[in-house]
Every structure is written in C-alpha cells, then in structure tokens.
Amino acid sequence: MKRRMVLASKSPRRRELLEMLGAQFEVITSDCDENITGLALRKAEAVYERLNDPDAVVIGSDTIVTPDGVKALGKPRDRGDAVRTLAELSGKWHSVCTGIAVIGRAADNTSKKIAETVETKVKFLDLTKEECEHYADTGEPLDKAGSYGIQGRGGALVEKIDGDYYSVVGLPVSRLRVTLRDEFGINLL
C-alpha cells in the first residue's frame, strides 16, 4: 500500500530537496507562528492533526542560524535587517541548526513522532559593507534564516562548511532518508 507523504513547509528549497530523493508528496502548510524557534515538530503536528489520516506521514522542518550559540537569527524583517545580519556573520563561524520532525504510522504499525536536529558550522568570508548591501539588494536573503541562501548567490559568501550542506539549504536529506527508512518503512531513492 502506498503511503501518503506530506511536507508541512512552504519552502521551495525543501520541496526541491525532497523531490531530489524521489519522494512523491503533497505540500500542506501549517498555521504555526513562524517567529517561534524549533518549529519543525509544531509544523508537522499541526498538519498531521488536520489530515485525520492515520496512514499519512508528515514531515516538518525549520532552520535557525546562531552566530554565537545563544541568539538565533531567523528571517530578516527587511533589507536593513538583512544587511545587519550579514555584517554580523562576516568573517565568523556560525551554526546552522535544522530541525526535522516526522509524524505518522511507523514500520511497526505504532504511531510515532521523531524530532531531530542537525547542526552544521559555516564560516563566512570577510565582507565589506558594500558587499552586504549588494547581496541584500538581490532580494535573495529576505526569506532565509540568517539572511543568506548557500544554494544561490549567498554561496559566494561562504568560506568553509563543516557538516551537512543540505541542512544549511533547509532539509538534511540523508538524515531524513534514514529516519523514513528505519522508523517508518519508507525507502526513498
């Protein structure tokens, strides 16, 4: 029997990454407050409850950027906020933490909720104020945690990465694939 798979995210990057795994899924977004960190499980729960389909498997994800291990940087409020964030990250290492949550009927036929976080360290090049402003003017950073997209022009700002590239993009595909396989009996690829 084919299982219904749902992505609880409106992110086009997460859609592309799940498609990369060969998954057939639908997108249903949650009504969760996007300003709260650690949203992956809340997004997945909100959509799973609305579906009322015990065979569905719902995937939620959320990404935060922390330059100092304490303060989380979400999506910028506007261009000026993006410029300030980029200047703060300039020349420094920061953490990109992407949470994934999967809810549904597990391989052993029990109901299961799995929530995990994948952390990746990213180091920015030293950026001038003009470079921060120019990148902000592209519009690319305005819908991304930490004000940059590593998979786009923002990749040119990155000097080094230590960890999972796809987690920085927004969905740690290898970790998700293993969770779906081992816990929910869904084998992608």
mmCIF file of C-alpha atoms in Angstrom:
data_model
loop_
_atom_site.group_PDB
_atom_site.id
_atom_site.type_symbol
_atom_site.label_atom_id
_atom_site.label_comp_id
_atom_site.label_asym_id
_atom_site.label_seq_id
_atom_site.Cartn_x
_atom_site.Cartn_y
_atom_site.Cartn_z
ATOM 1 C CA MET A 1 0.000 0.000 0.000
ATOM 2 C CA LYS A 2 1.312 3.405 -0.954
ATOM 3 C CA ARG A 3 1.587 5.832 1.959
ATOM 4 C CA ARG A 4 0.551 9.453 1.766
ATOM 5 C CA MET A 5 3.526 11.718 2.390
ATOM 6 C CA VAL A 6 3.051 15.386 3.298
ATOM 7 C CA LEU A 7 5.622 18.164 3.639
ATOM 8 C CA ALA A 8 4.489 20.736 6.230
ATOM 9 C CA SER A 9 6.516 23.582 4.754
ATOM 10 C CA LYS A 10 6.030 26.229 2.103
ATOM 11 C CA SER A 11 9.782 26.429 1.427
ATOM 12 C CA PRO A 12 10.562 25.840 -2.244
ATOM 13 C CA ARG A 13 14.042 24.654 -1.246
ATOM 14 C CA ARG A 14 12.643 21.921 0.995
ATOM 15 C CA ARG A 15 10.300 20.840 -1.809
ATOM 16 C CA GLU A 16 13.234 20.587 -4.227
ATOM 17 C CA LEU A 17 15.306 18.564 -1.767
ATOM 18 C CA LEU A 18 12.504 16.105 -1.052
ATOM 19 C CA GLU A 19 11.890 15.747 -4.788
ATOM 20 C CA MET A 20 15.617 15.033 -5.176
ATOM 21 C CA LEU A 21 15.054 11.892 -3.076
ATOM 22 C CA GLY A 22 12.354 10.745 -5.495
ATOM 23 C CA ALA A 23 9.569 11.247 -2.968
ATOM 24 C CA GLN A 24 6.001 11.714 -4.101
ATOM 25 C CA PHE A 25 4.365 14.078 -1.653
ATOM 26 C CA GLU A 26 1.969 16.925 -1.248
ATOM 27 C CA VAL A 27 2.542 20.244 0.485
ATOM 28 C CA ILE A 28 0.233 21.425 3.251
ATOM 29 C CA THR A 29 1.451 24.350 5.294
ATOM 30 C CA SER A 30 0.759 24.808 8.967
ATOM 31 C CA ASP A 31 -0.667 27.892 10.628
ATOM 32 C CA CYS A 32 2.131 27.960 13.224
ATOM 33 C CA ASP A 33 3.651 31.235 14.340
ATOM 34 C CA GLU A 34 6.808 31.478 12.197
ATOM 35 C CA ASN A 35 8.560 33.614 14.812
ATOM 36 C CA ILE A 36 8.963 30.734 17.253
ATOM 37 C CA THR A 37 12.188 28.752 17.036
ATOM 38 C CA GLY A 38 12.057 24.963 16.992
ATOM 39 C CA LEU A 39 9.059 24.843 14.708
ATOM 40 C CA ALA A 40 9.687 21.534 12.945
ATOM 41 C CA LEU A 41 7.596 19.427 15.330
ATOM 42 C CA ARG A 42 4.852 22.058 15.698
ATOM 43 C CA LYS A 43 4.510 22.358 11.920
ATOM 44 C CA ALA A 44 4.297 18.598 11.481
ATOM 45 C CA GLU A 45 1.814 18.178 14.361
ATOM 46 C CA ALA A 46 -0.462 20.957 13.091
ATOM 47 C CA VAL A 47 -0.701 19.436 9.621
ATOM 48 C CA TYR A 48 -0.987 15.824 10.870
ATOM 49 C CA GLU A 49 -3.914 16.745 13.134
ATOM 50 C CA ARG A 50 -5.736 18.465 10.251
ATOM 51 C CA LEU A 51 -5.308 15.492 7.917
ATOM 52 C CA ASN A 52 -7.123 12.921 10.061
ATOM 53 C CA ASP A 53 -5.368 10.211 8.009
ATOM 54 C CA PRO A 54 -3.622 7.537 10.116
ATOM 55 C CA ASP A 55 -1.627 6.327 7.098
ATOM 56 C CA ALA A 56 -0.135 9.767 6.371
ATOM 57 C CA VAL A 57 3.477 10.578 7.165
ATOM 58 C CA VAL A 58 4.083 14.282 7.754
ATOM 59 C CA ILE A 59 7.489 15.949 7.582
ATOM 60 C CA GLY A 60 8.161 19.284 9.263
ATOM 61 C CA SER A 61 11.367 21.279 9.156
ATOM 62 C CA ASP A 62 12.745 24.565 10.423
ATOM 63 C CA THR A 63 16.155 26.248 10.278
ATOM 64 C CA ILE A 64 17.799 28.747 12.599
ATOM 65 C CA VAL A 65 21.192 30.411 12.431
ATOM 66 C CA THR A 66 23.123 31.169 15.616
ATOM 67 C CA PRO A 67 26.284 33.251 15.347
ATOM 68 C CA ASP A 68 27.207 32.931 19.000
ATOM 69 C CA GLY A 69 25.477 29.760 20.173
ATOM 70 C CA VAL A 70 22.875 31.790 22.050
ATOM 71 C CA LYS A 71 20.967 34.252 19.880
ATOM 72 C CA ALA A 72 19.005 32.752 16.982
ATOM 73 C CA LEU A 73 18.762 34.635 13.720
ATOM 74 C CA GLY A 74 15.577 33.963 11.825
ATOM 75 C CA LYS A 75 14.455 35.504 8.565
ATOM 76 C CA PRO A 76 15.249 39.204 8.249
ATOM 77 C CA ARG A 77 12.445 41.718 8.762
ATOM 78 C CA ASP A 78 13.593 43.839 5.824
ATOM 79 C CA ARG A 79 16.618 44.775 3.694
ATOM 80 C CA GLY A 80 18.273 46.733 6.515
ATOM 81 C CA ASP A 81 17.946 43.797 8.880
ATOM 82 C CA ALA A 82 19.495 41.526 6.232
ATOM 83 C CA VAL A 83 22.465 43.893 5.852
ATOM 84 C CA ARG A 84 22.972 43.974 9.644
ATOM 85 C CA THR A 85 22.805 40.171 9.858
ATOM 86 C CA LEU A 86 25.294 39.684 7.023
ATOM 87 C CA ALA A 87 27.683 42.162 8.662
ATOM 88 C CA GLU A 88 27.347 40.263 11.953
ATOM 89 C CA LEU A 89 28.215 36.960 10.241
ATOM 90 C CA SER A 90 31.098 38.459 8.240
ATOM 91 C CA GLY A 91 34.417 36.686 8.811
ATOM 92 C CA LYS A 92 32.999 34.433 11.527
ATOM 93 C CA TRP A 93 31.830 30.884 12.091
ATOM 94 C CA HIS A 94 28.169 30.348 12.897
ATOM 95 C CA SER A 95 25.888 27.362 13.456
ATOM 96 C CA VAL A 96 23.014 26.444 11.187
ATOM 97 C CA CYS A 97 20.602 24.138 13.008
ATOM 98 C CA THR A 98 17.864 22.470 11.011
ATOM 99 C CA GLY A 99 15.213 20.555 12.871
ATOM 100 C CA ILE A 100 13.248 17.806 11.188
ATOM 101 C CA ALA A 101 10.182 16.096 12.553
ATOM 102 C CA VAL A 102 8.355 13.099 11.127
ATOM 103 C CA ILE A 103 4.947 12.005 12.395
ATOM 104 C CA GLY A 104 2.908 9.022 11.282
ATOM 105 C CA ARG A 105 2.416 5.294 11.451
ATOM 106 C CA ALA A 106 5.778 3.664 11.983
ATOM 107 C CA ALA A 107 7.095 0.491 10.359
ATOM 108 C CA ASP A 108 5.978 -1.487 13.429
ATOM 109 C CA ASN A 109 2.406 -0.103 12.993
ATOM 110 C CA THR A 110 2.589 2.159 16.042
ATOM 111 C CA SER A 111 2.081 5.907 15.979
ATOM 112 C CA LYS A 112 5.411 7.689 16.122
ATOM 113 C CA LYS A 113 6.884 11.198 16.394
ATOM 114 C CA ILE A 114 10.563 11.647 15.637
ATOM 115 C CA ALA A 115 12.252 15.030 16.078
ATOM 116 C CA GLU A 116 15.928 15.589 15.367
ATOM 117 C CA THR A 117 18.297 18.493 14.850
ATOM 118 C CA VAL A 118 21.260 18.595 12.502
ATOM 119 C CA GLU A 119 23.911 21.228 13.213
ATOM 120 C CA THR A 120 26.350 22.469 10.584
ATOM 121 C CA LYS A 121 29.104 25.047 11.079
ATOM 122 C CA VAL A 122 29.545 27.683 8.380
ATOM 123 C CA LYS A 123 32.310 30.298 8.087
ATOM 124 C CA PHE A 124 31.719 33.480 6.118
ATOM 125 C CA LEU A 125 34.371 35.381 4.211
ATOM 126 C CA ASP A 126 35.183 38.874 5.426
ATOM 127 C CA LEU A 127 32.532 41.042 3.773
ATOM 128 C CA THR A 128 32.561 44.755 3.110
ATOM 129 C CA LYS A 129 29.513 46.860 3.878
ATOM 130 C CA GLU A 130 29.027 47.294 0.130
ATOM 131 C CA GLU A 131 29.042 43.519 -0.422
ATOM 132 C CA CYS A 132 26.409 43.058 2.287
ATOM 133 C CA GLU A 133 24.258 45.789 0.725
ATOM 134 C CA HIS A 134 24.705 44.458 -2.812
ATOM 135 C CA TYR A 135 23.680 40.943 -1.776
ATOM 136 C CA ALA A 136 20.689 42.280 0.188
ATOM 137 C CA ASP A 137 19.637 44.237 -2.920
ATOM 138 C CA THR A 138 19.291 40.955 -4.852
ATOM 139 C CA GLY A 139 16.314 40.093 -2.632
ATOM 140 C CA GLU A 140 17.666 36.574 -2.106
ATOM 141 C CA PRO A 141 18.292 36.871 1.651
ATOM 142 C CA LEU A 142 14.851 38.229 2.550
ATOM 143 C CA ASP A 143 13.123 34.858 3.078
ATOM 144 C CA LYS A 144 16.022 32.918 4.570
ATOM 145 C CA ALA A 145 17.185 32.283 8.118
ATOM 146 C CA GLY A 146 20.466 34.096 8.647
ATOM 147 C CA SER A 147 19.809 36.291 5.597
ATOM 148 C CA TYR A 148 21.571 34.091 3.042
ATOM 149 C CA GLY A 149 20.957 31.152 0.757
ATOM 150 C CA ILE A 150 24.001 28.913 0.397
ATOM 151 C CA GLN A 151 22.447 27.265 -2.665
ATOM 152 C CA GLY A 152 22.237 30.605 -4.512
ATOM 153 C CA ARG A 153 24.335 33.741 -4.711
ATOM 154 C CA GLY A 154 24.866 33.512 -0.957
ATOM 155 C CA GLY A 155 27.153 30.543 -1.534
ATOM 156 C CA ALA A 156 29.789 33.060 -2.694
ATOM 157 C CA LEU A 157 29.815 34.498 0.858
ATOM 158 C CA VAL A 158 30.818 31.157 2.420
ATOM 159 C CA GLU A 159 34.487 30.349 3.015
ATOM 160 C CA LYS A 160 34.093 26.945 4.715
ATOM 161 C CA ILE A 161 31.445 24.482 5.815
ATOM 162 C CA ASP A 162 31.735 21.721 8.407
ATOM 163 C CA GLY A 163 28.758 19.391 8.273
ATOM 164 C CA ASP A 164 25.703 18.746 6.126
ATOM 165 C CA TYR A 165 25.354 21.136 3.174
ATOM 166 C CA TYR A 166 21.689 20.204 2.642
ATOM 167 C CA SER A 167 20.914 21.064 6.243
ATOM 168 C CA VAL A 168 22.123 24.601 5.526
ATOM 169 C CA VAL A 169 19.852 24.679 2.454
ATOM 170 C CA GLY A 170 16.958 23.716 4.737
ATOM 171 C CA LEU A 171 16.447 19.935 4.830
ATOM 172 C CA PRO A 172 19.076 17.380 5.932
ATOM 173 C CA VAL A 173 18.161 14.837 3.271
ATOM 174 C CA SER A 174 20.431 11.984 4.373
ATOM 175 C CA ARG A 175 19.208 12.164 7.987
ATOM 176 C CA LEU A 176 15.585 12.388 6.797
ATOM 177 C CA ARG A 177 16.015 9.454 4.402
ATOM 178 C CA VAL A 178 17.451 7.249 7.167
ATOM 179 C CA THR A 179 14.642 8.243 9.573
ATOM 180 C CA LEU A 180 11.966 7.484 6.972
ATOM 181 C CA ARG A 181 13.588 4.138 6.144
ATOM 182 C CA ASP A 182 14.376 2.933 9.663
ATOM 183 C CA GLU A 183 11.412 4.287 11.573
ATOM 184 C CA PHE A 184 8.570 4.485 9.031
ATOM 185 C CA GLY A 185 9.436 1.802 6.478
ATOM 186 C CA ILE A 186 9.634 4.292 3.614
ATOM 187 C CA ASN A 187 12.617 3.793 1.341
ATOM 188 C CA LEU A 188 13.467 6.731 -0.903
ATOM 189 C CA LEU A 189 15.964 6.995 -3.766
#
